[in-house]
Coordinates of C-alpha atoms in Angstrom, one line a residue:
M1326 CA 41.8 -1.1 -15.1
T1327 CA 41.7 -4.3 -17.1
A1328 CA 39.0 -5.3 -19.5
E1329 CA 38.2 -8.3 -17.3
N1330 CA 37.5 -6.1 -14.3
T1331 CA 35.9 -3.1 -15.8
S1332 CA 34.3 -4.0 -19.1
L1333 CA 31.1 -6.0 -19.2
A1334 CA 31.8 -7.0 -22.8
P1335 CA 32.5 -10.7 -23.5
D1336 CA 35.9 -12.0 -23.9
A1337 CA 35.5 -12.7 -27.6
I1338 CA 35.6 -9.3 -29.4
V1339 CA 35.5 -8.8 -33.1
N1340 CA 38.5 -6.4 -33.5
A1341 CA 41.3 -5.2 -31.4
A1342 CA 39.9 -1.7 -30.9
A1343 CA 36.6 -3.0 -29.7
P1344 CA 37.4 -3.7 -26.0
G1345 CA 38.4 -0.1 -25.2
E1346 CA 35.5 1.3 -27.3
Q1347 CA 33.0 -1.1 -25.7
E1348 CA 34.4 -0.2 -22.2
R1349 CA 33.8 3.5 -22.9
T1350 CA 30.3 2.7 -24.3
N1351 CA 29.5 0.7 -21.1
A1352 CA 30.5 3.5 -18.8
R1353 CA 28.6 6.1 -20.9
L1354 CA 25.4 3.9 -20.8
A1355 CA 25.7 3.4 -17.0
G1356 CA 26.1 7.1 -16.5
A1357 CA 23.1 7.8 -18.7
S1358 CA 21.0 5.2 -16.9
G1359 CA 21.9 6.8 -13.6
I1360 CA 20.9 10.3 -14.8
L1361 CA 17.6 9.0 -16.1
A1362 CA 16.9 7.0 -12.9
L1363 CA 17.6 10.1 -10.8
G1364 CA 15.3 12.2 -12.9
N1365 CA 12.7 9.5 -12.6
I1366 CA 12.9 9.4 -8.8
C1367 CA 12.7 13.2 -8.5
S1368 CA 9.8 13.4 -10.9
R1369 CA 7.8 10.8 -9.0
V1370 CA 8.5 12.4 -5.7
L1371 CA 7.3 15.8 -7.0
G1372 CA 4.3 14.0 -8.6
L1373 CA 3.4 12.7 -5.1
V1374 CA 3.8 16.3 -3.7
R1375 CA 1.5 17.5 -6.5
E1376 CA -1.2 15.1 -5.5
I1377 CA -0.8 16.0 -1.8
V1378 CA -1.1 19.7 -2.6
L1379 CA -4.2 19.0 -4.7
T1380 CA -6.0 16.9 -2.1
Y1381 CA -4.9 19.4 0.7
L1382 CA -6.4 22.4 -1.1
F1383 CA -9.5 20.9 -2.7
G1384 CA -10.0 17.5 -1.2
A1385 CA -12.2 14.8 -2.8
S1386 CA -14.5 17.2 -4.5
G1387 CA -16.3 17.7 -7.8
A1388 CA -13.8 20.3 -8.7
V1389 CA -11.0 17.7 -8.6
D1390 CA -13.2 15.3 -10.7
A1391 CA -13.6 18.1 -13.3
L1392 CA -9.8 18.6 -13.3
Q1393 CA -9.2 14.9 -13.9
V1394 CA -11.5 15.0 -16.9
A1395 CA -9.7 18.0 -18.3
I1396 CA -6.3 16.3 -17.9
I1397 CA -7.4 12.8 -19.1
V1398 CA -8.5 14.1 -22.5
P1399 CA -5.3 15.8 -23.8
K1400 CA -3.1 13.2 -22.0
A1401 CA -5.0 10.3 -23.7
I1402 CA -4.5 11.9 -27.1
Y1403 CA -0.8 12.5 -26.4
D1404 CA -0.3 8.9 -25.2
L1405 CA -2.0 7.5 -28.3
L1406 CA -0.7 9.7 -31.0
I1407 CA 2.8 10.8 -29.8
G1408 CA 3.8 9.8 -26.3
G1409 CA 3.8 6.0 -26.2
H1410 CA 7.2 4.6 -27.1
I1411 CA 7.7 7.4 -29.6
N1412 CA 11.4 7.2 -29.1
G1413 CA 11.3 3.8 -30.7
A1414 CA 10.4 5.6 -34.0
F1415 CA 12.3 8.8 -33.5
V1416 CA 15.7 7.7 -32.2
P1417 CA 16.5 5.0 -34.7
V1418 CA 15.6 7.2 -37.7
L1419 CA 17.4 10.3 -36.4
S1420 CA 20.4 8.2 -35.4
D1421 CA 20.5 6.8 -38.9
V1422 CA 20.4 10.4 -40.3
I1423 CA 23.3 11.5 -38.1
I1424 CA 25.4 8.5 -39.2
S1425 CA 24.6 8.7 -42.9
K1426 CA 24.2 12.4 -43.6
G1427 CA 25.5 14.3 -40.5
K1428 CA 24.0 16.7 -38.0
A1429 CA 23.1 19.4 -40.5
E1430 CA 20.6 17.0 -42.0
L1431 CA 19.4 16.1 -38.6
W1432 CA 18.4 19.7 -38.0
R1433 CA 16.5 19.8 -41.3
V1434 CA 14.6 16.7 -40.3
V1435 CA 13.8 18.0 -36.9
S1436 CA 12.7 21.3 -38.3
A1437 CA 10.3 19.6 -40.7
L1438 CA 9.1 17.3 -37.9
I1439 CA 8.4 20.3 -35.6
S1440 CA 6.3 22.1 -38.2
L1441 CA 4.3 19.0 -39.0
V1442 CA 3.6 18.2 -35.3
I1443 CA 2.6 21.8 -34.7
A1444 CA 0.2 21.8 -37.7
L1445 CA -1.5 18.5 -36.7
V1446 CA -1.7 19.1 -33.0
A1447 CA -2.9 22.6 -33.4
L1448 CA -5.8 21.3 -35.3
L1449 CA -6.6 18.8 -32.6
V1450 CA -6.4 21.6 -30.0
L1451 CA -8.8 23.7 -32.0
L1452 CA -11.2 20.8 -32.1
L1453 CA -10.9 20.3 -28.3
E1454 CA -11.6 24.0 -27.7
L1455 CA -14.7 24.0 -30.0
F1456 CA -16.2 20.7 -28.9
A1457 CA -15.3 20.7 -25.3
P1458 CA -19.0 20.7 -24.2
Q1459 CA -19.6 17.6 -26.3
I1460 CA -16.4 15.8 -25.2
V1461 CA -16.8 16.1 -21.4
P1462 CA -20.1 14.2 -21.2
L1463 CA -18.5 11.3 -23.1
V1464 CA -15.6 11.1 -20.6
A1465 CA -17.7 11.7 -17.5
P1466 CA -21.3 10.7 -18.3
G1467 CA -22.2 10.5 -14.6
A1468 CA -21.0 13.9 -13.5
D1469 CA -23.5 16.5 -12.4
F1470 CA -24.1 19.7 -14.4
E1471 CA -21.8 21.9 -12.4
T1472 CA -18.9 19.5 -12.6
R1473 CA -19.3 19.1 -16.3
R1474 CA -19.5 22.9 -16.8
L1475 CA -16.3 23.3 -14.8
A1476 CA -14.6 20.5 -16.7
V1477 CA -15.4 22.3 -20.0
D1478 CA -13.7 25.4 -18.8
L1479 CA -10.7 23.4 -17.5
L1480 CA -10.4 21.4 -20.7
R1481 CA -10.1 24.6 -22.7
L1482 CA -7.2 25.6 -20.4
T1483 CA -5.4 22.3 -20.6
A1484 CA -5.9 21.5 -24.3
P1485 CA -3.1 23.9 -25.5
A1486 CA -0.7 21.9 -23.3
L1487 CA -1.0 19.2 -26.0
I1488 CA 1.2 21.3 -28.3
F1489 CA 3.9 21.8 -25.7
M1490 CA 3.9 18.1 -24.8
S1491 CA 4.2 17.1 -28.4
L1492 CA 7.1 19.5 -29.0
F1493 CA 8.7 18.1 -25.9
A1494 CA 8.5 14.6 -27.4
V1495 CA 10.2 15.8 -30.6
F1496 CA 12.9 17.8 -28.8
S1497 CA 13.7 15.0 -26.3
G1498 CA 13.8 12.4 -29.1
A1499 CA 16.4 14.6 -30.9
L1500 CA 18.4 14.9 -27.8
F1501 CA 18.3 11.1 -27.2
A1502 CA 19.5 10.6 -30.8
L1503 CA 22.4 12.9 -29.9
R1504 CA 22.9 10.8 -26.8
S1505 CA 22.2 13.8 -24.5
F1506 CA 20.1 12.6 -21.6
T1507 CA 20.2 15.2 -18.8
L1508 CA 17.6 17.7 -19.9
P1509 CA 15.0 15.1 -20.9
A1510 CA 15.6 13.2 -17.7
F1511 CA 14.5 16.1 -15.5
A1512 CA 11.6 17.2 -17.7
G1513 CA 9.1 15.5 -15.3
V1514 CA 10.7 17.4 -12.4
V1515 CA 10.1 20.7 -14.1
F1516 CA 6.5 19.7 -15.1
N1517 CA 5.4 18.5 -11.6
G1518 CA 7.3 21.3 -9.9
G1519 CA 5.7 23.9 -12.1
I1520 CA 2.2 22.6 -11.2
V1521 CA 3.0 22.7 -7.5
L1522 CA 4.5 26.2 -7.5
V1523 CA 1.7 27.7 -9.6
T1524 CA -0.9 26.1 -7.5
L1525 CA 0.6 27.2 -4.2
A1526 CA 1.2 30.7 -5.5
L1527 CA -2.2 31.3 -7.0
A1528 CA -4.6 29.1 -5.0
P1529 CA -7.5 31.2 -3.8
S1530 CA -8.0 32.0 -0.1
L1531 CA -10.4 30.1 2.1
A1532 CA -14.0 31.5 1.9
L1533 CA -17.4 30.9 3.4
I1534 CA -19.3 28.7 0.9
P1535 CA -23.0 27.8 1.3
Q1536 CA -23.2 24.2 2.5
A1537 CA -25.9 23.5 -0.1
E1538 CA -23.2 23.9 -2.8
V1539 CA -21.2 21.0 -1.4
G1540 CA -23.9 18.8 0.0
G1541 CA -23.7 19.6 3.7
F1542 CA -26.5 20.2 6.1
E1543 CA -25.1 20.7 9.6
S1544 CA -24.5 24.4 9.2
P1545 CA -25.4 27.0 6.6
F1546 CA -21.8 27.7 5.6
L1547 CA -18.5 25.8 5.1
L1548 CA -15.0 27.3 5.2
A1549 CA -13.5 26.1 1.9
R1550 CA -11.9 27.2 -1.3
P1551 CA -14.2 28.1 -4.2
S1552 CA -14.5 25.3 -6.7
G1553 CA -13.4 27.8 -9.4
G1554 CA -10.1 27.9 -7.7
I1555 CA -9.2 24.6 -9.4
L1556 CA -8.5 26.8 -12.5
V1557 CA -5.1 27.6 -11.1
V1558 CA -4.1 23.9 -11.1
A1559 CA -5.1 23.8 -14.8
V1560 CA -3.0 26.9 -15.5
G1561 CA -0.1 25.2 -13.6
W1562 CA -0.6 22.0 -15.8
L1563 CA -0.4 24.2 -18.9
L1564 CA 2.7 26.1 -17.7
G1565 CA 4.3 22.9 -16.5
A1566 CA 4.0 21.4 -19.9
M1567 CA 5.5 24.5 -21.4
A1568 CA 8.3 24.5 -19.0
Q1569 CA 9.4 21.0 -19.7
M1570 CA 9.4 21.8 -23.4
L1571 CA 11.4 24.9 -22.9
L1572 CA 13.9 23.0 -20.7
Q1573 CA 15.0 21.0 -23.8
L1574 CA 15.9 24.1 -25.9
P1575 CA 19.4 24.7 -24.4
G1576 CA 20.4 21.3 -25.6
L1577 CA 19.3 22.0 -29.2
R1578 CA 21.1 24.3 -31.5
L1579 CA 18.3 26.7 -32.1
R1580 CA 20.1 28.6 -34.8
R1581 CA 20.1 25.4 -36.8
L1582 CA 16.3 24.9 -36.5
R1583 CA 14.0 26.6 -39.1
I1584 CA 10.3 26.4 -39.9
S1585 CA 10.2 23.8 -42.8
V1586 CA 7.2 22.3 -44.6
N1587 CA 9.3 19.6 -46.3
W1588 CA 6.9 17.0 -45.0
R1589 CA 7.8 14.6 -47.8
H1590 CA 11.3 14.1 -46.4
P1591 CA 12.0 10.3 -46.3
A1592 CA 12.9 10.4 -42.7
L1593 CA 9.4 11.6 -41.7
W1594 CA 7.9 8.8 -43.6
S1595 CA 10.2 6.3 -41.9
I1596 CA 9.2 7.7 -38.5
G1597 CA 5.5 7.4 -39.4
L1598 CA 5.8 3.9 -40.7
L1599 CA 7.8 2.8 -37.6
Y1600 CA 5.3 4.4 -35.2
L1601 CA 2.2 3.0 -36.8
P1602 CA 2.4 -0.5 -35.2
V1603 CA 3.3 1.1 -31.9
M1604 CA 0.2 3.3 -32.0
L1605 CA -1.9 0.3 -32.9
S1606 CA -0.6 -1.5 -29.9
L1607 CA -1.5 1.4 -27.7
I1608 CA -5.0 1.6 -29.2
I1609 CA -5.5 -2.1 -28.4
D1610 CA -4.3 -1.5 -24.8
T1611 CA -6.7 1.4 -24.4
L1612 CA -9.7 -0.1 -26.1
V1613 CA -9.3 -3.8 -25.1
I1614 CA -7.0 -4.5 -22.1
R1615 CA -8.1 -1.6 -19.8
P1616 CA -11.9 -1.9 -20.3
F1617 CA -11.6 -5.7 -19.9
S1618 CA -9.5 -5.4 -16.7
Y1619 CA -11.7 -2.7 -15.2
N1620 CA -14.8 -4.7 -16.0
L1621 CA -13.6 -7.8 -14.3
A1622 CA -12.1 -5.9 -11.4
S1623 CA -15.5 -4.1 -10.8
Q1624 CA -17.1 -7.6 -10.4
T1625 CA -14.9 -8.6 -7.5
I1626 CA -14.3 -7.1 -4.1
E1627 CA -15.3 -3.6 -3.2
G1628 CA -12.7 -1.2 -4.4
G1629 CA -11.2 -3.8 -6.8
I1630 CA -10.3 -1.2 -9.5
A1631 CA -8.7 1.1 -6.9
I1632 CA -6.6 -1.8 -5.5
M1633 CA -5.5 -2.7 -9.0
N1634 CA -4.5 0.8 -9.7
W1635 CA -2.6 1.3 -6.4
A1636 CA -0.7 -2.0 -6.9
T1637 CA 0.1 -1.0 -10.5
T1638 CA 1.4 2.4 -9.4
L1639 CA 3.8 0.8 -6.9
V1640 CA 5.1 -1.8 -9.3
Q1641 CA 5.8 0.9 -11.9
F1642 CA 8.3 2.6 -9.7
P1643 CA 11.1 0.0 -10.0
Q1644 CA 10.1 -0.6 -13.6
G1645 CA 10.7 3.1 -14.4
L1646 CA 13.7 3.3 -12.2
V1647 CA 15.5 0.3 -13.7
A1648 CA 14.0 -0.9 -17.0
T1649 CA 12.8 2.4 -18.5
A1650 CA 16.0 4.2 -17.6
I1651 CA 18.3 1.6 -19.0
S1652 CA 16.2 1.1 -22.1
I1653 CA 16.1 4.8 -23.0
A1654 CA 19.8 5.1 -22.3
I1655 CA 20.7 2.1 -24.4
L1656 CA 18.4 2.8 -27.4
P1657 CA 20.5 5.6 -29.2
T1658 CA 23.7 3.5 -29.0
L1659 CA 21.9 0.4 -30.2
A1660 CA 20.4 2.4 -33.1
R1661 CA 23.8 3.7 -34.2
Q1662 CA 25.4 0.3 -34.0
S1663 CA 22.6 -1.3 -35.9
A1664 CA 22.8 1.4 -38.6
E1665 CA 26.5 0.9 -39.3
M1666 CA 25.9 -2.7 -40.6
T1667 CA 29.5 -3.8 -40.1
A1668 CA 30.6 -7.0 -38.4
A1669 CA 32.2 -5.1 -35.6
A1670 CA 29.1 -2.9 -35.1
Q1671 CA 26.8 -6.0 -35.0
Q1672 CA 29.0 -7.5 -32.4
A1673 CA 29.0 -4.3 -30.5
F1674 CA 25.2 -4.3 -30.8
K1675 CA 25.1 -7.7 -29.0
D1676 CA 27.6 -6.5 -26.4
T1677 CA 25.6 -3.4 -25.6
L1678 CA 22.3 -5.2 -25.5
A1679 CA 23.8 -7.9 -23.2
L1680 CA 25.1 -5.1 -21.0
G1681 CA 21.6 -3.7 -20.6
L1682 CA 20.1 -7.1 -20.0
R1683 CA 22.7 -7.9 -17.3
L1684 CA 22.3 -4.6 -15.6
A1685 CA 18.5 -4.8 -15.6
T1686 CA 18.6 -8.4 -14.2
T1687 CA 21.1 -7.4 -11.5
L1688 CA 19.0 -4.4 -10.4
I1689 CA 15.4 -5.5 -11.0
L1690 CA 15.6 -8.8 -9.1
P1691 CA 16.6 -7.3 -5.7
A1692 CA 14.2 -4.4 -6.3
A1693 CA 11.3 -6.7 -6.9
T1694 CA 12.3 -9.0 -4.0
G1695 CA 12.6 -6.1 -1.6
L1696 CA 9.2 -4.7 -2.6
F1697 CA 7.7 -8.2 -2.3
V1698 CA 8.9 -8.8 1.3
L1699 CA 8.1 -5.2 2.4
A1700 CA 4.8 -4.9 0.6
V1701 CA 2.7 -4.7 3.7
P1702 CA 4.7 -2.0 5.6
I1703 CA 5.2 0.1 2.5
I1704 CA 1.4 0.1 1.6
A1705 CA 0.5 0.7 5.3
L1706 CA 2.9 3.7 5.3
L1707 CA 1.5 5.2 2.1
F1708 CA -2.2 4.4 2.2
E1709 CA -3.4 3.0 5.6
N1710 CA -5.0 6.1 6.9
G1711 CA -8.6 7.2 7.4
A1712 CA -10.9 4.9 5.4
F1713 CA -8.1 2.8 4.1
V1714 CA -8.0 -0.1 6.6
A1715 CA -5.8 -3.1 7.3
A1716 CA -7.9 -5.4 5.1
D1717 CA -7.3 -3.0 2.2
T1718 CA -3.6 -3.2 2.9
E1719 CA -3.6 -7.0 2.8
N1720 CA -5.5 -7.1 -0.5
T1721 CA -3.3 -4.4 -2.1
A1722 CA -0.2 -6.2 -0.9
L1723 CA -1.3 -9.5 -2.4
A1724 CA -2.1 -7.8 -5.7
L1725 CA 1.3 -6.1 -5.7
R1726 CA 3.1 -9.3 -5.0
L1727 CA 1.4 -11.1 -7.9
Y1728 CA 2.3 -8.2 -10.2
L1729 CA 5.9 -8.5 -9.0
I1730 CA 6.2 -12.0 -10.2
G1731 CA 6.1 -10.7 -13.7
L1732 CA 8.2 -7.6 -13.1
P1733 CA 11.6 -9.1 -14.0
F1734 CA 10.2 -10.4 -17.3
A1735 CA 8.6 -7.0 -18.0
A1736 CA 12.0 -5.3 -17.4
L1737 CA 13.9 -7.6 -19.7
D1738 CA 11.1 -7.5 -22.3
L1739 CA 11.3 -3.7 -22.5
L1740 CA 15.0 -3.9 -23.4
L1741 CA 14.3 -6.6 -26.0
V1742 CA 11.5 -4.4 -27.5
Y1743 CA 13.9 -1.5 -27.7
A1744 CA 16.4 -3.7 -29.4
F1745 CA 13.8 -4.4 -32.1
Y1746 CA 13.1 -0.7 -32.4
A1747 CA 16.8 0.0 -32.8
R1748 CA 16.8 -2.3 -35.8
K1749 CA 13.8 -0.4 -37.2
D1750 CA 11.4 -3.2 -36.5
T1751 CA 8.3 -2.2 -34.7
W1752 CA 6.0 -4.7 -36.2
T1753 CA 7.5 -7.7 -34.4
P1754 CA 6.9 -6.4 -30.9
A1755 CA 3.4 -5.3 -31.9
L1756 CA 2.6 -8.8 -33.2
V1757 CA 4.1 -10.5 -30.2
G1758 CA 2.0 -8.1 -28.1
I1759 CA -1.1 -9.5 -29.7
V1760 CA -0.1 -13.0 -28.8
S1761 CA 0.7 -12.0 -25.2
L1762 CA -2.7 -10.2 -25.1
V1763 CA -4.4 -13.4 -26.0
C1764 CA -2.5 -15.1 -23.1
Y1765 CA -3.6 -12.4 -20.7
L1766 CA -7.3 -12.6 -21.7
A1767 CA -7.2 -16.5 -21.5
A1768 CA -5.4 -16.6 -18.2
A1769 CA -7.7 -14.0 -16.6
L1770 CA -10.9 -15.7 -17.8
M1771 CA -9.8 -19.2 -16.8
L1772 CA -8.6 -18.1 -13.3
F1773 CA -11.3 -15.5 -12.6
E1774 CA -13.8 -17.8 -10.9
Q1775 CA -11.2 -19.2 -8.5
F1776 CA -9.1 -16.1 -7.8
G1777 CA -11.4 -13.2 -8.6
L1778 CA -9.5 -9.9 -8.7
F1779 CA -6.2 -11.5 -8.3
S1780 CA -6.6 -13.5 -11.5
L1781 CA -5.8 -10.2 -13.3
M1782 CA -2.4 -9.9 -11.6
I1783 CA -1.6 -13.5 -12.3
A1784 CA -2.6 -13.0 -16.0
D1785 CA -0.5 -9.9 -16.2
S1786 CA 2.6 -11.9 -15.1
V1787 CA 1.7 -14.5 -17.6
K1788 CA 1.5 -11.8 -20.3
H1789 CA 5.0 -10.4 -19.5
F1790 CA 6.5 -13.9 -19.4
A1791 CA 5.0 -14.8 -22.8
H1792 CA 6.1 -11.5 -24.4
A1793 CA 9.6 -11.6 -23.0
S1794 CA 10.1 -15.3 -23.9
I1795 CA 8.9 -14.9 -27.5
S1796 CA 10.8 -11.7 -28.0
G1797 CA 14.0 -13.2 -26.6
V1798 CA 13.8 -16.2 -28.9
L1799 CA 13.0 -14.2 -32.0
L1800 CA 15.8 -11.7 -31.4
W1801 CA 18.3 -14.4 -30.6
R1802 CA 17.5 -16.1 -33.9
R1803 CA 17.8 -12.9 -35.9
L1804 CA 21.1 -12.0 -34.3
G1805 CA 22.5 -15.5 -34.7
G1806 CA 22.7 -15.8 -31.0
F1807 CA 24.0 -13.4 -28.4
G1808 CA 27.4 -15.0 -28.0
P1809 CA 29.2 -15.6 -24.6
Q1810 CA 27.5 -12.8 -22.7
R1811 CA 27.2 -14.4 -19.2
L1812 CA 23.5 -13.7 -19.2
A1813 CA 22.4 -16.9 -17.5
R1814 CA 25.3 -16.8 -15.0
T1815 CA 24.5 -13.2 -14.0
G1816 CA 20.8 -14.0 -13.7
L1817 CA 21.4 -17.0 -11.5
K1818 CA 23.8 -15.0 -9.2
A1819 CA 21.4 -12.1 -8.9
A1820 CA 18.5 -14.4 -8.2
L1821 CA 20.5 -16.3 -5.5
A1822 CA 21.6 -13.0 -3.8
S1823 CA 17.9 -11.8 -3.9
L1824 CA 16.8 -15.1 -2.3
I1825 CA 19.4 -14.7 0.4
M1826 CA 18.0 -11.2 1.1
A1827 CA 14.4 -12.5 1.0
G1828 CA 15.3 -15.3 3.5
F1829 CA 16.9 -12.9 5.9
A1830 CA 13.9 -10.6 5.6
L1831 CA 11.4 -13.3 6.3
V1832 CA 13.3 -14.2 9.5
T1833 CA 13.9 -10.7 10.8
L1834 CA 10.9 -8.7 9.6
P1835 CA 8.4 -9.9 12.3
A1836 CA 10.8 -9.1 15.1
L1837 CA 11.7 -5.7 13.6
S1838 CA 8.0 -4.8 13.1
Q1839 CA 7.3 -5.6 16.8
W1840 CA 10.4 -3.8 18.0
I1841 CA 10.0 -0.6 15.9
G1842 CA 6.2 -0.8 15.9
A1843 CA 3.7 0.7 13.4
T1844 CA 1.6 2.9 15.6
S1845 CA 2.3 6.2 13.8
I1846 CA 3.5 7.4 10.5
L1847 CA 7.0 8.1 11.9
R1848 CA 7.3 4.6 13.2
E1849 CA 6.1 3.2 9.9
L1850 CA 8.6 5.3 8.0
A1851 CA 11.4 4.2 10.4
L1852 CA 10.4 0.6 9.8
V1853 CA 10.4 0.8 6.0
G1854 CA 13.6 2.9 5.9
F1855 CA 15.6 0.7 8.3
C1856 CA 14.5 -2.5 6.7
G1857 CA 15.2 -1.1 3.2
L1858 CA 18.8 -0.2 4.2
L1859 CA 19.3 -3.4 6.1
Y1860 CA 18.0 -5.8 3.4
G1861 CA 19.8 -3.8 0.7
G1862 CA 23.0 -4.2 2.6
V1863 CA 22.4 -8.0 2.9
F1864 CA 21.9 -8.1 -0.9
L1865 CA 25.1 -6.2 -1.5
L1866 CA 27.0 -8.5 0.8
A1867 CA 25.6 -11.5 -0.9
A1868 CA 26.4 -10.0 -4.3
R1869 CA 30.0 -9.4 -3.2
M1870 CA 30.4 -13.0 -2.1
L1871 CA 28.9 -14.3 -5.3
K1872 CA 31.2 -11.9 -7.3
I1873 CA 28.4 -10.2 -9.4
Q1874 CA 30.7 -8.2 -11.7
E1875 CA 28.0 -5.9 -13.0
L1876 CA 27.1 -4.6 -9.5
A1877 CA 30.8 -4.2 -8.5
W1878 CA 31.4 -2.3 -11.7
L1879 CA 28.4 0.1 -11.1
L1880 CA 29.6 0.8 -7.5
K1881 CA 33.1 1.5 -8.8
L1882 CA 31.8 3.9 -11.4
L1883 CA 29.7 5.6 -8.7
R1884 CA 32.7 6.0 -6.4
E1885 CA 34.8 7.4 -9.2
R1886 CA 32.2 10.0 -10.1
L1887 CA 31.7 11.0 -6.5
S1888 CA 35.4 11.3 -5.8
G1889 CA 36.0 13.1 -9.2

């Protein structure tokens, strides 16, 4: 294999050893991205199964509302304090420790970090246990007395999961720094699978419940599950969090980990300083963007908030499958290359980042285009049943399509943000985020009178475009340019191939919809599946004709792995 055909590095390389090393780096990153993407798919499928099981067993009841309250509280704390982009602080610092002081020092840092996290989070869990009766009314002020009482019991069950979730974040961050991706990639599978298994195994049997307890009047009794049976789901949530944490342990050398209270270690301070602006960004998102968006959405069409959430859920699937997987896979390598501070390492940093940007562009454009043209049949398949009617499908499809305009920018932006993180700069993305937030608020307010609910989706695309553009310019200037990385050429080719696919879809989709029909779930599934394969094949054919090297390289790696 020649460098021209198999390596995605540019022709100009700093030293003679770089082409072969960069080629191996590229293959390793592609493999890691594939593992993370596979784990993401499996996790999301099991997450859907989890919701199906929950609705099948308990329906749309007060018990489910109580469970949602009990899950929201620890999850919100985790997202704000630990979960959101924590790898942007963990991985660069831990990678630097590995390079400068070796793995023995890494284990000392991780040991101190574990003990610090346990101490802080255990205090938070204790507060949740003690003040659960006061916290629940703040989260669900409109809930009735029985729902609130049940939510308090459930919260006291789910609160300890915060410890396991936090330890999982530390363990997975250490594994990412070691460039070990398999166990963290499938943590979500274990988490959701654990909830499903525990719920199915322990769910209480059907029983005759007085109709007065569930608001019915046609007959004195209703065959249903006792509301207290929702406790098993909370137990499953707790055990699932524990299971995903335990899954990481085989990848860590436990004999090297010790309880340590060396909380003054410089690495811990570095992690804290790096994560501070990230946490501030998350707080702004939680306290400003979400309330603002929900408030405007509630003033539009009926079910506006639900439509916004459904469309967001759908657009997050390709985002997680492509951008998140590539970003997490690429971060440890970028962090190590940035830490070495040599001319060759800095060139390798540019080559690795460019690889991620080209891969993301090549994959996210057809994914966004395919979801755009198939928005209506996909939404009809997933949601158009019962009270969800065709008009809801059309509104959700329009919201989704407007979100998809900004998806390519969001995907590239995530890689640029992680590049800043790798350089131990978390303040620049946070400050750029404030600028993009102003763009979002201004666009939404200016367009709201004319477009209503859909002004929020347009504003979201404006936000991603602004953040990606500003981040790209700033990073380009700090790196002294990206060099001859074929970014524009790859983007144009991927866009052209995606447009060819979209044109073919627009011509053929009406006929295929009429031929296959959409009169049942099976026919809807057949329509989406057949069109997905057909249009995907058209894109691959167009990509082959346009000679998109990145896609050919990925397919070649896949064939080699399958044959090996």
